[in-house]
Every structure is written in structure tokens, then in C-alpha cells.
């Protein structure tokens, strides 16, 4: 199987006139492979089918076409953020990141036009221009077992808290909507409010 995959990859590589793989073509292929591994890892941790797909927008939101080989940036750099704003995008560009993982999705809803007068449109166009992928796990990471909801519930309930989903998802091993934290003893309100901010 590995031999067949290697052969298929070699056939897909752009070649020079002498039949040897072109170095620029290799860098493009490696760029896509590196980021696809990140996407695969995220989807393994937070399966997209756990998301609130009726209203949410999750997964790989921006995937530019193959870039020029000389595109600046480090394929090993992924910037993590809670919200993809223009200052965050500027930081990603400055640091040479070629992928952004944002908790809150951007774009969130459909776009009917692209121009310079809307923040989301500017961000999307800039990411495409600079070959920056954008991925959002959002509610998939909320509902997943061991995800955001579990983390927040354990912060609020303390070390000994028992945490279960409000609406369990059948066959998903602890995944579900919301969380109920049953504390092992009294927990001061100041502690509940203070821990998640750290």
C-alpha cells in the first residue's frame, strides 16, 4: 500500500524537462500535506459531526488554491486564536504562519460579494492572497468529550467535580451539548468566576 501511495505521489509531482521532480512543485505538495495533517488531527479530536451544523460554520473555512512556490511563510507555523480579527491576521502574516485555527468561525455566514469595505471580506481576500488556511472547530470542540465544555465545567466545579453532558450524543462516549458539573463539596462563587479567566 505504501509503495502504491509513493508511486501515486511521484506521478502527481510536477517534473522538469529531464523528468526529475521540480523543487518548486515539491514545496507546493509538501505545503498542502503539512496543513492537511493539521486538519486531520483537529477532526480526529473534534469530529465535525459533533458540531451544531444547523447554524454553525466549522471545519476548513478558507483553503486557497496552490500558491506560488516562493510564497513567504513557515509551513510548520500555525497561529491559534479565539477570534480571527484583522490585528490577529496581521500577527499571523508577521510571524510567517500559513494556517490559522480560530475558535470562532470567520467567515460565519455566507458572503455575496467581496470588497474593501467589510472586515470579514478583507480577511478572506487577504488569506487567499497570502495562502493562509483558516480552520474553526467551534461547536465541534464544545460538544466533544474532553473539549471546551468539559474544560469549563471542570474549572467551575473544581477538581472533584463529576461532569456529564446535558444532552448526550448517543454512541459518542461522553460527547454532547452543554455540561452539568456536580461538585464534591461547596465551591465559592469567587472561585467559579475566577478560574476560567486564567
PDB file of N, CA, C and O in Angstrom, residues 39-119:
ATOM      1  N   UNK A  39      -5.287  19.541   9.787  1.00  0.00           N
ATOM      2  CA  UNK A  39      -6.737  19.414   9.646  1.00  0.00           C
ATOM      3  C   UNK A  39      -7.198  18.035  10.105  1.00  0.00           C
ATOM      4  O   UNK A  39      -8.183  17.906  10.844  1.00  0.00           O
ATOM      5  N   UNK A  40      -6.487  16.992   9.698  1.00  0.00           N
ATOM      6  CA  UNK A  40      -6.860  15.630  10.075  1.00  0.00           C
ATOM      7  C   UNK A  40      -6.790  15.444  11.588  1.00  0.00           C
ATOM      8  O   UNK A  40      -7.664  14.802  12.189  1.00  0.00           O
ATOM      9  N   UNK A  41      -5.755  16.014  12.228  1.00  0.00           N
ATOM     10  CA  UNK A  41      -5.614  15.888  13.681  1.00  0.00           C
ATOM     11  C   UNK A  41      -6.751  16.611  14.399  1.00  0.00           C
ATOM     12  O   UNK A  41      -7.317  16.102  15.373  1.00  0.00           O
ATOM     13  N   UNK A  42      -7.109  17.796  13.916  1.00  0.00           N
ATOM     14  CA  UNK A  42      -8.203  18.551  14.527  1.00  0.00           C
ATOM     15  C   UNK A  42      -9.526  17.803  14.395  1.00  0.00           C
ATOM     16  O   UNK A  42     -10.327  17.751  15.334  1.00  0.00           O
ATOM     17  N   UNK A  43      -9.748  17.216  13.225  1.00  0.00           N
ATOM     18  CA  UNK A  43     -11.001  16.491  13.012  1.00  0.00           C
ATOM     19  C   UNK A  43     -11.047  15.192  13.799  1.00  0.00           C
ATOM     20  O   UNK A  43     -12.127  14.702  14.134  1.00  0.00           O
ATOM     21  N   UNK A  44      -9.890  14.629  14.110  1.00  0.00           N
ATOM     22  CA  UNK A  44      -9.856  13.441  14.964  1.00  0.00           C
ATOM     23  C   UNK A  44     -10.218  13.807  16.405  1.00  0.00           C
ATOM     24  O   UNK A  44     -10.958  13.089  17.075  1.00  0.00           O
ATOM     25  N   UNK A  45      -9.695  14.951  16.872  1.00  0.00           N
ATOM     26  CA  UNK A  45     -10.003  15.399  18.234  1.00  0.00           C
ATOM     27  C   UNK A  45     -11.437  15.907  18.354  1.00  0.00           C
ATOM     28  O   UNK A  45     -12.134  15.624  19.331  1.00  0.00           O
ATOM     29  N   UNK A  46     -11.857  16.662  17.338  1.00  0.00           N
ATOM     30  CA  UNK A  46     -13.168  17.302  17.371  1.00  0.00           C
ATOM     31  C   UNK A  46     -13.918  16.982  16.070  1.00  0.00           C
ATOM     32  O   UNK A  46     -13.947  17.798  15.145  1.00  0.00           O
ATOM     33  N   UNK A  47     -14.523  15.789  15.980  1.00  0.00           N
ATOM     34  CA  UNK A  47     -15.225  15.403  14.751  1.00  0.00           C
ATOM     35  C   UNK A  47     -16.289  16.431  14.363  1.00  0.00           C
ATOM     36  O   UNK A  47     -17.060  16.890  15.212  1.00  0.00           O
ATOM     37  N   UNK A  48     -16.330  16.769  13.084  1.00  0.00           N
ATOM     38  CA  UNK A  48     -17.234  17.824  12.630  1.00  0.00           C
ATOM     39  C   UNK A  48     -18.702  17.445  12.793  1.00  0.00           C
ATOM     40  O   UNK A  48     -19.561  18.324  12.899  1.00  0.00           O
ATOM     41  N   UNK A  49     -18.993  16.146  12.829  1.00  0.00           N
ATOM     42  CA  UNK A  49     -20.387  15.746  13.002  1.00  0.00           C
ATOM     43  C   UNK A  49     -20.910  16.059  14.398  1.00  0.00           C
ATOM     44  O   UNK A  49     -22.119  15.980  14.645  1.00  0.00           O
ATOM     45  N   UNK A  50     -20.027  16.428  15.334  1.00  0.00           N
ATOM     46  CA  UNK A  50     -20.462  16.824  16.674  1.00  0.00           C
ATOM     47  C   UNK A  50     -20.917  18.279  16.714  1.00  0.00           C
ATOM     48  O   UNK A  50     -21.517  18.719  17.697  1.00  0.00           O
ATOM     49  N   UNK A  51     -20.631  19.042  15.676  1.00  0.00           N
ATOM     50  CA  UNK A  51     -20.947  20.468  15.661  1.00  0.00           C
ATOM     51  C   UNK A  51     -22.443  20.701  15.488  1.00  0.00           C
ATOM     52  O   UNK A  51     -23.193  19.821  15.049  1.00  0.00           O
ATOM     53  N   UNK A  52     -22.868  21.911  15.818  1.00  0.00           N
ATOM     54  CA  UNK A  52     -24.264  22.320  15.617  1.00  0.00           C
ATOM     55  C   UNK A  52     -24.405  22.769  14.163  1.00  0.00           C
ATOM     56  O   UNK A  52     -24.485  23.957  13.850  1.00  0.00           O
ATOM     57  N   UNK A  53     -24.467  21.790  13.285  1.00  0.00           N
ATOM     58  CA  UNK A  53     -24.371  22.085  11.854  1.00  0.00           C
ATOM     59  C   UNK A  53     -25.582  22.806  11.281  1.00  0.00           C
ATOM     60  O   UNK A  53     -25.526  23.307  10.144  1.00  0.00           O
ATOM     61  N   UNK A  54     -26.679  22.869  12.025  1.00  0.00           N
ATOM     62  CA  UNK A  54     -27.849  23.591  11.523  1.00  0.00           C
ATOM     63  C   UNK A  54     -27.594  25.094  11.443  1.00  0.00           C
ATOM     64  O   UNK A  54     -28.240  25.799  10.672  1.00  0.00           O
ATOM     65  N   UNK A  55     -26.666  25.586  12.285  1.00  0.00           N
ATOM     66  CA  UNK A  55     -26.410  27.026  12.273  1.00  0.00           C
ATOM     67  C   UNK A  55     -24.927  27.378  12.300  1.00  0.00           C
ATOM     68  O   UNK A  55     -24.552  28.493  11.926  1.00  0.00           O
ATOM     69  N   UNK A  56     -24.084  26.455  12.701  1.00  0.00           N
ATOM     70  CA  UNK A  56     -22.666  26.772  12.854  1.00  0.00           C
ATOM     71  C   UNK A  56     -21.924  26.633  11.519  1.00  0.00           C
ATOM     72  O   UNK A  56     -22.440  26.083  10.550  1.00  0.00           O
ATOM     73  N   UNK A  57     -20.699  27.137  11.497  1.00  0.00           N
ATOM     74  CA  UNK A  57     -19.835  27.026  10.317  1.00  0.00           C
ATOM     75  C   UNK A  57     -18.479  26.529  10.800  1.00  0.00           C
ATOM     76  O   UNK A  57     -17.697  27.296  11.366  1.00  0.00           O
ATOM     77  N   UNK A  58     -18.206  25.243  10.612  1.00  0.00           N
ATOM     78  CA  UNK A  58     -16.993  24.645  11.171  1.00  0.00           C
ATOM     79  C   UNK A  58     -16.185  23.956  10.081  1.00  0.00           C
ATOM     80  O   UNK A  58     -16.675  23.697   8.985  1.00  0.00           O
ATOM     81  N   UNK A  59     -14.934  23.651  10.436  1.00  0.00           N
ATOM     82  CA  UNK A  59     -14.061  22.943   9.506  1.00  0.00           C
ATOM     83  C   UNK A  59     -13.109  23.877   8.805  1.00  0.00           C
ATOM     84  O   UNK A  59     -12.790  24.977   9.296  1.00  0.00           O
ATOM     85  N   UNK A  60     -12.638  23.453   7.643  1.00  0.00           N
ATOM     86  CA  UNK A  60     -11.698  24.250   6.850  1.00  0.00           C
ATOM     87  C   UNK A  60     -12.491  25.306   6.089  1.00  0.00           C
ATOM     88  O   UNK A  60     -13.168  25.001   5.109  1.00  0.00           O
ATOM     89  N   UNK A  61     -12.405  26.544   6.540  1.00  0.00           N
ATOM     90  CA  UNK A  61     -13.227  27.620   6.004  1.00  0.00           C
ATOM     91  C   UNK A  61     -12.569  28.344   4.841  1.00  0.00           C
ATOM     92  O   UNK A  61     -13.255  28.851   3.954  1.00  0.00           O
ATOM     93  N   UNK A  62     -11.252  28.450   4.864  1.00  0.00           N
ATOM     94  CA  UNK A  62     -10.519  29.114   3.776  1.00  0.00           C
ATOM     95  C   UNK A  62      -9.396  28.191   3.336  1.00  0.00           C
ATOM     96  O   UNK A  62      -8.517  27.860   4.133  1.00  0.00           O
ATOM     97  N   UNK A  63      -9.434  27.773   2.091  1.00  0.00           N
ATOM     98  CA  UNK A  63      -8.409  26.896   1.514  1.00  0.00           C
ATOM     99  C   UNK A  63      -8.023  27.469   0.143  1.00  0.00           C
ATOM    100  O   UNK A  63      -8.638  27.144  -0.864  1.00  0.00           O
ATOM    101  N   UNK A  64      -7.024  28.351   0.122  1.00  0.00           N
ATOM    102  CA  UNK A  64      -6.633  28.967  -1.143  1.00  0.00           C
ATOM    103  C   UNK A  64      -6.136  27.930  -2.147  1.00  0.00           C
ATOM    104  O   UNK A  64      -5.727  26.828  -1.767  1.00  0.00           O
ATOM    105  N   UNK A  65      -6.155  28.277  -3.435  1.00  0.00           N
ATOM    106  CA  UNK A  65      -5.575  27.381  -4.435  1.00  0.00           C
ATOM    107  C   UNK A  65      -4.069  27.296  -4.266  1.00  0.00           C
ATOM    108  O   UNK A  65      -3.490  28.024  -3.449  1.00  0.00           O
ATOM    109  N   UNK A  66      -3.427  26.408  -5.007  1.00  0.00           N
ATOM    110  CA  UNK A  66      -1.984  26.229  -4.869  1.00  0.00           C
ATOM    111  C   UNK A  66      -1.254  27.547  -5.074  1.00  0.00           C
ATOM    112  O   UNK A  66      -1.473  28.244  -6.066  1.00  0.00           O
ATOM    113  N   UNK A  67      -0.363  27.909  -4.123  1.00  0.00           N
ATOM    114  CA  UNK A  67       0.321  29.203  -4.189  1.00  0.00           C
ATOM    115  C   UNK A  67       1.584  29.112  -5.039  1.00  0.00           C
ATOM    116  O   UNK A  67       2.062  28.023  -5.355  1.00  0.00           O
ATOM    117  N   UNK A  68       2.153  30.275  -5.379  1.00  0.00           N
ATOM    118  CA  UNK A  68       3.491  30.265  -5.991  1.00  0.00           C
ATOM    119  C   UNK A  68       4.496  29.651  -5.026  1.00  0.00           C
ATOM    120  O   UNK A  68       4.357  29.775  -3.811  1.00  0.00           O
ATOM    121  N   UNK A  69       5.507  28.987  -5.545  1.00  0.00           N
ATOM    122  CA  UNK A  69       6.480  28.301  -4.687  1.00  0.00           C
ATOM    123  C   UNK A  69       7.244  29.264  -3.801  1.00  0.00           C
ATOM    124  O   UNK A  69       7.714  28.904  -2.734  1.00  0.00           O
ATOM    125  N   UNK A  70       7.387  30.531  -4.233  1.00  0.00           N
ATOM    126  CA  UNK A  70       8.180  31.485  -3.464  1.00  0.00           C
ATOM    127  C   UNK A  70       7.362  32.189  -2.389  1.00  0.00           C
ATOM    128  O   UNK A  70       7.828  33.120  -1.770  1.00  0.00           O
ATOM    129  N   UNK A  71       6.110  31.748  -2.159  1.00  0.00           N
ATOM    130  CA  UNK A  71       5.263  32.380  -1.151  1.00  0.00           C
ATOM    131  C   UNK A  71       5.955  32.332   0.214  1.00  0.00           C
ATOM    132  O   UNK A  71       6.376  31.273   0.662  1.00  0.00           O
ATOM    133  N   UNK A  72       6.115  33.504   0.888  1.00  0.00           N
ATOM    134  CA  UNK A  72       6.809  33.516   2.180  1.00  0.00           C
ATOM    135  C   UNK A  72       5.971  32.862   3.267  1.00  0.00           C
ATOM    136  O   UNK A  72       4.742  32.799   3.180  1.00  0.00           O
ATOM    137  N   UNK A  73       6.657  32.368   4.295  1.00  0.00           N
ATOM    138  CA  UNK A  73       5.952  31.783   5.432  1.00  0.00           C
ATOM    139  C   UNK A  73       6.520  30.426   5.790  1.00  0.00           C
ATOM    140  O   UNK A  73       7.209  29.793   5.005  1.00  0.00           O
ATOM    141  N   UNK A  74       6.217  30.018   7.013  1.00  0.00           N
ATOM    142  CA  UNK A  74       6.717  28.754   7.535  1.00  0.00           C
ATOM    143  C   UNK A  74       5.551  27.771   7.611  1.00  0.00           C
ATOM    144  O   UNK A  74       4.573  27.997   8.317  1.00  0.00           O
ATOM    145  N   UNK A  75       5.671  26.671   6.865  1.00  0.00           N
ATOM    146  CA  UNK A  75       4.585  25.697   6.819  1.00  0.00           C
ATOM    147  C   UNK A  75       4.355  25.041   8.173  1.00  0.00           C
ATOM    148  O   UNK A  75       3.303  24.445   8.403  1.00  0.00           O
ATOM    149  N   UNK A  76       5.343  25.106   9.060  1.00  0.00           N
ATOM    150  CA  UNK A  76       5.215  24.478  10.374  1.00  0.00           C
ATOM    151  C   UNK A  76       4.548  25.408  11.383  1.00  0.00           C
ATOM    152  O   UNK A  76       4.282  25.005  12.508  1.00  0.00           O
ATOM    153  N   UNK A  77       4.247  26.643  10.992  1.00  0.00           N
ATOM    154  CA  UNK A  77       3.674  27.609  11.926  1.00  0.00           C
ATOM    155  C   UNK A  77       2.164  27.681  11.772  1.00  0.00           C
ATOM    156  O   UNK A  77       1.647  27.938  10.689  1.00  0.00           O
ATOM    157  N   UNK A  78       1.473  27.428  12.886  1.00  0.00           N
ATOM    158  CA  UNK A  78       0.022  27.543  12.936  1.00  0.00           C
ATOM    159  C   UNK A  78      -0.320  28.506  14.063  1.00  0.00           C
ATOM    160  O   UNK A  78       0.130  28.323  15.192  1.00  0.00           O
ATOM    161  N   UNK A  79      -1.074  29.542  13.751  1.00  0.00           N
ATOM    162  CA  UNK A  79      -1.449  30.516  14.771  1.00  0.00           C
ATOM    163  C   UNK A  79      -2.816  30.139  15.338  1.00  0.00           C
ATOM    164  O   UNK A  79      -3.759  29.902  14.581  1.00  0.00           O
ATOM    165  N   UNK A  80      -2.910  30.073  16.669  1.00  0.00           N
ATOM    166  CA  UNK A  80      -4.164  29.750  17.350  1.00  0.00           C
ATOM    167  C   UNK A  80      -4.768  31.024  17.919  1.00  0.00           C
ATOM    168  O   UNK A  80      -4.052  31.840  18.504  1.00  0.00           O
ATOM    169  N   UNK A  81      -6.081  31.189  17.757  1.00  0.00           N
ATOM    170  CA  UNK A  81      -6.733  32.394  18.246  1.00  0.00           C
ATOM    171  C   UNK A  81      -8.170  32.098  18.622  1.00  0.00           C
ATOM    172  O   UNK A  81      -8.769  31.121  18.151  1.00  0.00           O
ATOM    173  N   UNK A  82      -8.719  32.942  19.481  1.00  0.00           N
ATOM    174  CA  UNK A  82     -10.134  32.829  19.830  1.00  0.00           C
ATOM    175  C   UNK A  82     -11.006  33.472  18.752  1.00  0.00           C
ATOM    176  O   UNK A  82     -12.068  32.962  18.417  1.00  0.00           O
ATOM    177  N   UNK A  83     -10.533  34.605  18.198  1.00  0.00           N
ATOM    178  CA  UNK A  83     -11.279  35.322  17.168  1.00  0.00           C
ATOM    179  C   UNK A  83     -10.315  35.788  16.090  1.00  0.00           C
ATOM    180  O   UNK A  83      -9.275  36.393  16.403  1.00  0.00           O
ATOM    181  N   UNK A  84     -10.673  35.565  14.838  1.00  0.00           N
ATOM    182  CA  UNK A  84      -9.845  36.000  13.719  1.00  0.00           C
ATOM    183  C   UNK A  84     -10.226  37.431  13.363  1.00  0.00           C
ATOM    184  O   UNK A  84     -11.210  37.682  12.668  1.00  0.00           O
ATOM    185  N   UNK A  85      -9.440  38.362  13.867  1.00  0.00           N
ATOM    186  CA  UNK A  85      -9.622  39.776  13.571  1.00  0.00           C
ATOM    187  C   UNK A  85      -8.490  40.231  12.652  1.00  0.00           C
ATOM    188  O   UNK A  85      -7.536  39.479  12.399  1.00  0.00           O
ATOM    189  N   UNK A  86      -8.584  41.457  12.180  1.00  0.00           N
ATOM    190  CA  UNK A  86      -7.507  41.961  11.320  1.00  0.00           C
ATOM    191  C   UNK A  86      -6.173  42.080  12.056  1.00  0.00           C
ATOM    192  O   UNK A  86      -5.132  41.747  11.482  1.00  0.00           O
ATOM    193  N   UNK A  87      -6.143  42.522  13.318  1.00  0.00           N
ATOM    194  CA  UNK A  87      -4.854  42.505  14.037  1.00  0.00           C
ATOM    195  C   UNK A  87      -4.282  41.096  14.193  1.00  0.00           C
ATOM    196  O   UNK A  87      -3.066  40.905  14.124  1.00  0.00           O
ATOM    197  N   UNK A  88      -5.149  40.103  14.420  1.00  0.00           N
ATOM    198  CA  UNK A  88      -4.680  38.718  14.529  1.00  0.00           C
ATOM    199  C   UNK A  88      -4.106  38.251  13.191  1.00  0.00           C
ATOM    200  O   UNK A  88      -3.055  37.608  13.138  1.00  0.00           O
ATOM    201  N   UNK A  89      -4.793  38.574  12.107  1.00  0.00           N
ATOM    202  CA  UNK A  89      -4.281  38.213  10.784  1.00  0.00           C
ATOM    203  C   UNK A  89      -2.944  38.893  10.523  1.00  0.00           C
ATOM    204  O   UNK A  89      -2.019  38.271   9.981  1.00  0.00           O
ATOM    205  N   UNK A  90      -2.814  40.156  10.923  1.00  0.00           N
ATOM    206  CA  UNK A  90      -1.539  40.874  10.740  1.00  0.00           C
ATOM    207  C   UNK A  90      -0.424  40.180  11.522  1.00  0.00           C
ATOM    208  O   UNK A  90       0.713  40.078  11.039  1.00  0.00           O
ATOM    209  N   UNK A  91      -0.745  39.679  12.724  1.00  0.00           N
ATOM    210  CA  UNK A  91       0.255  38.951  13.514  1.00  0.00           C
ATOM    211  C   UNK A  91       0.649  37.648  12.822  1.00  0.00           C
ATOM    212  O   UNK A  91       1.840  37.296  12.785  1.00  0.00           O
ATOM    213  N   UNK A  92      -0.342  36.938  12.273  1.00  0.00           N
ATOM    214  CA  UNK A  92      -0.040  35.692  11.561  1.00  0.00           C
ATOM    215  C   UNK A  92       0.884  35.959  10.380  1.00  0.00           C
ATOM    216  O   UNK A  92       1.840  35.213  10.141  1.00  0.00           O
ATOM    217  N   UNK A  93       0.614  37.022   9.641  1.00  0.00           N
ATOM    218  CA  UNK A  93       1.452  37.379   8.488  1.00  0.00           C
ATOM    219  C   UNK A  93       2.856  37.749   8.955  1.00  0.00           C
ATOM    220  O   UNK A  93       3.855  37.308   8.380  1.00  0.00           O
ATOM    221  N   UNK A  94       2.931  38.543  10.029  1.00  0.00           N
ATOM    222  CA  UNK A  94       4.235  38.976  10.552  1.00  0.00           C
ATOM    223  C   UNK A  94       5.064  37.783  11.028  1.00  0.00           C
ATOM    224  O   UNK A  94       6.275  37.722  10.821  1.00  0.00           O
ATOM    225  N   UNK A  95       4.403  36.799  11.639  1.00  0.00           N
ATOM    226  CA  UNK A  95       5.104  35.627  12.158  1.00  0.00           C
ATOM    227  C   UNK A  95       5.349  34.564  11.094  1.00  0.00           C
ATOM    228  O   UNK A  95       6.009  33.570  11.357  1.00  0.00           O
ATOM    229  N   UNK A  96       4.788  34.770   9.915  1.00  0.00           N
ATOM    230  CA  UNK A  96       5.006  33.823   8.829  1.00  0.00           C
ATOM    231  C   UNK A  96       4.163  32.571   8.924  1.00  0.00           C
ATOM    232  O   UNK A  96       4.496  31.542   8.338  1.00  0.00           O
ATOM    233  N   UNK A  97       3.049  32.629   9.674  1.00  0.00           N
ATOM    234  CA  UNK A  97       2.176  31.460   9.792  1.00  0.00           C
ATOM    235  C   UNK A  97       1.406  31.266   8.491  1.00  0.00           C
ATOM    236  O   UNK A  97       0.974  32.220   7.866  1.00  0.00           O
ATOM    237  N   UNK A  98       1.227  30.006   8.122  1.00  0.00           N
ATOM    238  CA  UNK A  98       0.489  29.706   6.894  1.00  0.00           C
ATOM    239  C   UNK A  98      -0.849  29.020   7.186  1.00  0.00           C
ATOM    240  O   UNK A  98      -1.520  28.564   6.275  1.00  0.00           O
ATOM    241  N   UNK A  99      -1.215  28.996   8.477  1.00  0.00           N
ATOM    242  CA  UNK A  99      -2.509  28.442   8.855  1.00  0.00           C
ATOM    243  C   UNK A  99      -2.962  29.096  10.151  1.00  0.00           C
ATOM    244  O   UNK A  99      -2.150  29.354  11.045  1.00  0.00           O
ATOM    245  N   UNK A 100      -4.262  29.381  10.241  1.00  0.00           N
ATOM    246  CA  UNK A 100      -4.854  29.951  11.449  1.00  0.00           C
ATOM    247  C   UNK A 100      -5.970  29.022  11.909  1.00  0.00           C
ATOM    248  O   UNK A 100      -6.848  28.655  11.124  1.00  0.00           O
ATOM    249  N   UNK A 101      -5.917  28.633  13.181  1.00  0.00           N
ATOM    250  CA  UNK A 101      -7.007  27.887  13.797  1.00  0.00           C
ATOM    251  C   UNK A 101      -7.711  28.848  14.739  1.00  0.00           C
ATOM    252  O   UNK A 101      -7.134  29.299  15.724  1.00  0.00           O
ATOM    253  N   UNK A 102      -8.950  29.195  14.411  1.00  0.00           N
ATOM    254  CA  UNK A 102      -9.721  30.157  15.189  1.00  0.00           C
ATOM    255  C   UNK A 102     -10.923  29.463  15.813  1.00  0.00           C
ATOM    256  O   UNK A 102     -11.658  28.742  15.125  1.00  0.00           O
ATOM    257  N   UNK A 103     -11.126  29.679  17.101  1.00  0.00           N
ATOM    258  CA  UNK A 103     -12.262  29.039  17.768  1.00  0.00           C
ATOM    259  C   UNK A 103     -13.576  29.514  17.145  1.00  0.00           C
ATOM    260  O   UNK A 103     -14.403  28.706  16.729  1.00  0.00           O
ATOM    261  N   UNK A 104     -13.769  30.813  17.082  1.00  0.00           N
ATOM    262  CA  UNK A 104     -14.972  31.344  16.450  1.00  0.00           C
ATOM    263  C   UNK A 104     -14.768  31.420  14.939  1.00  0.00           C
ATOM    264  O   UNK A 104     -13.751  31.919  14.474  1.00  0.00           O
ATOM    265  N   UNK A 105     -15.715  30.904  14.166  1.00  0.00           N
ATOM    266  CA  UNK A 105     -15.531  30.855  12.714  1.00  0.00           C
ATOM    267  C   UNK A 105     -15.596  32.231  12.053  1.00  0.00           C
ATOM    268  O   UNK A 105     -16.393  33.075  12.439  1.00  0.00           O
ATOM    269  N   UNK A 106     -14.712  32.400  11.088  1.00  0.00           N
ATOM    270  CA  UNK A 106     -14.759  33.581  10.220  1.00  0.00           C
ATOM    271  C   UNK A 106     -14.253  33.174   8.854  1.00  0.00           C
ATOM    272  O   UNK A 106     -13.094  32.777   8.745  1.00  0.00           O
ATOM    273  N   UNK A 107     -15.106  33.219   7.842  1.00  0.00           N
ATOM    274  CA  UNK A 107     -16.473  33.745   7.842  1.00  0.00           C
ATOM    275  C   UNK A 107     -17.436  32.820   8.577  1.00  0.00           C
ATOM    276  O   UNK A 107     -17.221  31.615   8.635  1.00  0.00           O
ATOM    277  N   UNK A 108     -18.507  33.431   9.108  1.00  0.00           N
ATOM    278  CA  UNK A 108     -19.522  32.653   9.814  1.00  0.00           C
ATOM    279  C   UNK A 108     -20.707  32.351   8.908  1.00  0.00           C
ATOM    280  O   UNK A 108     -21.189  31.234   8.856  1.00  0.00           O
ATOM    281  N   UNK A 109     -21.168  33.353   8.196  1.00  0.00           N
ATOM    282  CA  UNK A 109     -22.315  33.172   7.296  1.00  0.00           C
ATOM    283  C   UNK A 109     -21.879  33.425   5.854  1.00  0.00           C
ATOM    284  O   UNK A 109     -20.733  33.807   5.587  1.00  0.00           O
ATOM    285  N   UNK A 110     -22.810  33.223   4.928  1.00  0.00           N
ATOM    286  CA  UNK A 110     -22.482  33.352   3.514  1.00  0.00           C
ATOM    287  C   UNK A 110     -22.123  34.773   3.114  1.00  0.00           C
ATOM    288  O   UNK A 110     -22.635  35.741   3.688  1.00  0.00           O
ATOM    289  N   UNK A 111     -21.243  34.883   2.133  1.00  0.00           N
ATOM    290  CA  UNK A 111     -20.845  36.183   1.598  1.00  0.00           C
ATOM    291  C   UNK A 111     -21.312  36.287   0.152  1.00  0.00           C
ATOM    292  O   UNK A 111     -21.066  35.396  -0.647  1.00  0.00           O
ATOM    293  N   UNK A 112     -21.975  37.386  -0.170  1.00  0.00           N
ATOM    294  CA  UNK A 112     -22.484  37.574  -1.527  1.00  0.00           C
ATOM    295  C   UNK A 112     -21.571  38.433  -2.389  1.00  0.00           C
ATOM    296  O   UNK A 112     -21.748  38.513  -3.602  1.00  0.00           O
ATOM    297  N   UNK A 113     -20.624  39.101  -1.764  1.00  0.00           N
ATOM    298  CA  UNK A 113     -19.688  39.946  -2.522  1.00  0.00           C
ATOM    299  C   UNK A 113     -18.395  40.086  -1.742  1.00  0.00           C
ATOM    300  O   UNK A 113     -18.345  39.783  -0.546  1.00  0.00           O
ATOM    301  N   UNK A 114     -17.350  40.522  -2.415  1.00  0.00           N
ATOM    302  CA  UNK A 114     -16.050  40.735  -1.778  1.00  0.00           C
ATOM    303  C   UNK A 114     -15.544  42.120  -2.153  1.00  0.00           C
ATOM    304  O   UNK A 114     -15.494  42.462  -3.342  1.00  0.00           O
ATOM    305  N   UNK A 115     -15.191  42.893  -1.143  1.00  0.00           N
ATOM    306  CA  UNK A 115     -14.697  44.242  -1.378  1.00  0.00           C
ATOM    307  C   UNK A 115     -13.943  44.755  -0.174  1.00  0.00           C
ATOM    308  O   UNK A 115     -13.851  44.074   0.858  1.00  0.00           O
ATOM    309  N   UNK A 116     -13.425  45.965  -0.251  1.00  0.00           N
ATOM    310  CA  UNK A 116     -12.569  46.502   0.817  1.00  0.00           C
ATOM    311  C   UNK A 116     -13.325  47.139   1.970  1.00  0.00           C
ATOM    312  O   UNK A 116     -12.698  47.610   2.916  1.00  0.00           O
ATOM    313  N   UNK A 117     -14.647  47.169   1.920  1.00  0.00           N
ATOM    314  CA  UNK A 117     -15.406  47.927   2.921  1.00  0.00           C
ATOM    315  C   UNK A 117     -15.971  47.064   4.041  1.00  0.00           C
ATOM    316  O   UNK A 117     -16.656  47.573   4.926  1.00  0.00           O
ATOM    317  N   UNK A 118     -15.696  45.760   4.033  1.00  0.00           N
ATOM    318  CA  UNK A 118     -16.206  44.853   5.057  1.00  0.00           C
ATOM    319  C   UNK A 118     -15.039  44.071   5.653  1.00  0.00           C
ATOM    320  O   UNK A 118     -14.188  43.543   4.932  1.00  0.00           O
ATOM    321  N   UNK A 119     -15.015  43.994   6.984  1.00  0.00           N
ATOM    322  CA  UNK A 119     -13.877  43.361   7.674  1.00  0.00           C
ATOM    323  C   UNK A 119     -13.718  41.898   7.282  1.00  0.00           C
ATOM    324  O   UNK A 119     -12.612  41.448   6.956  1.00  0.00           O
TER     325      UNK A 119
END
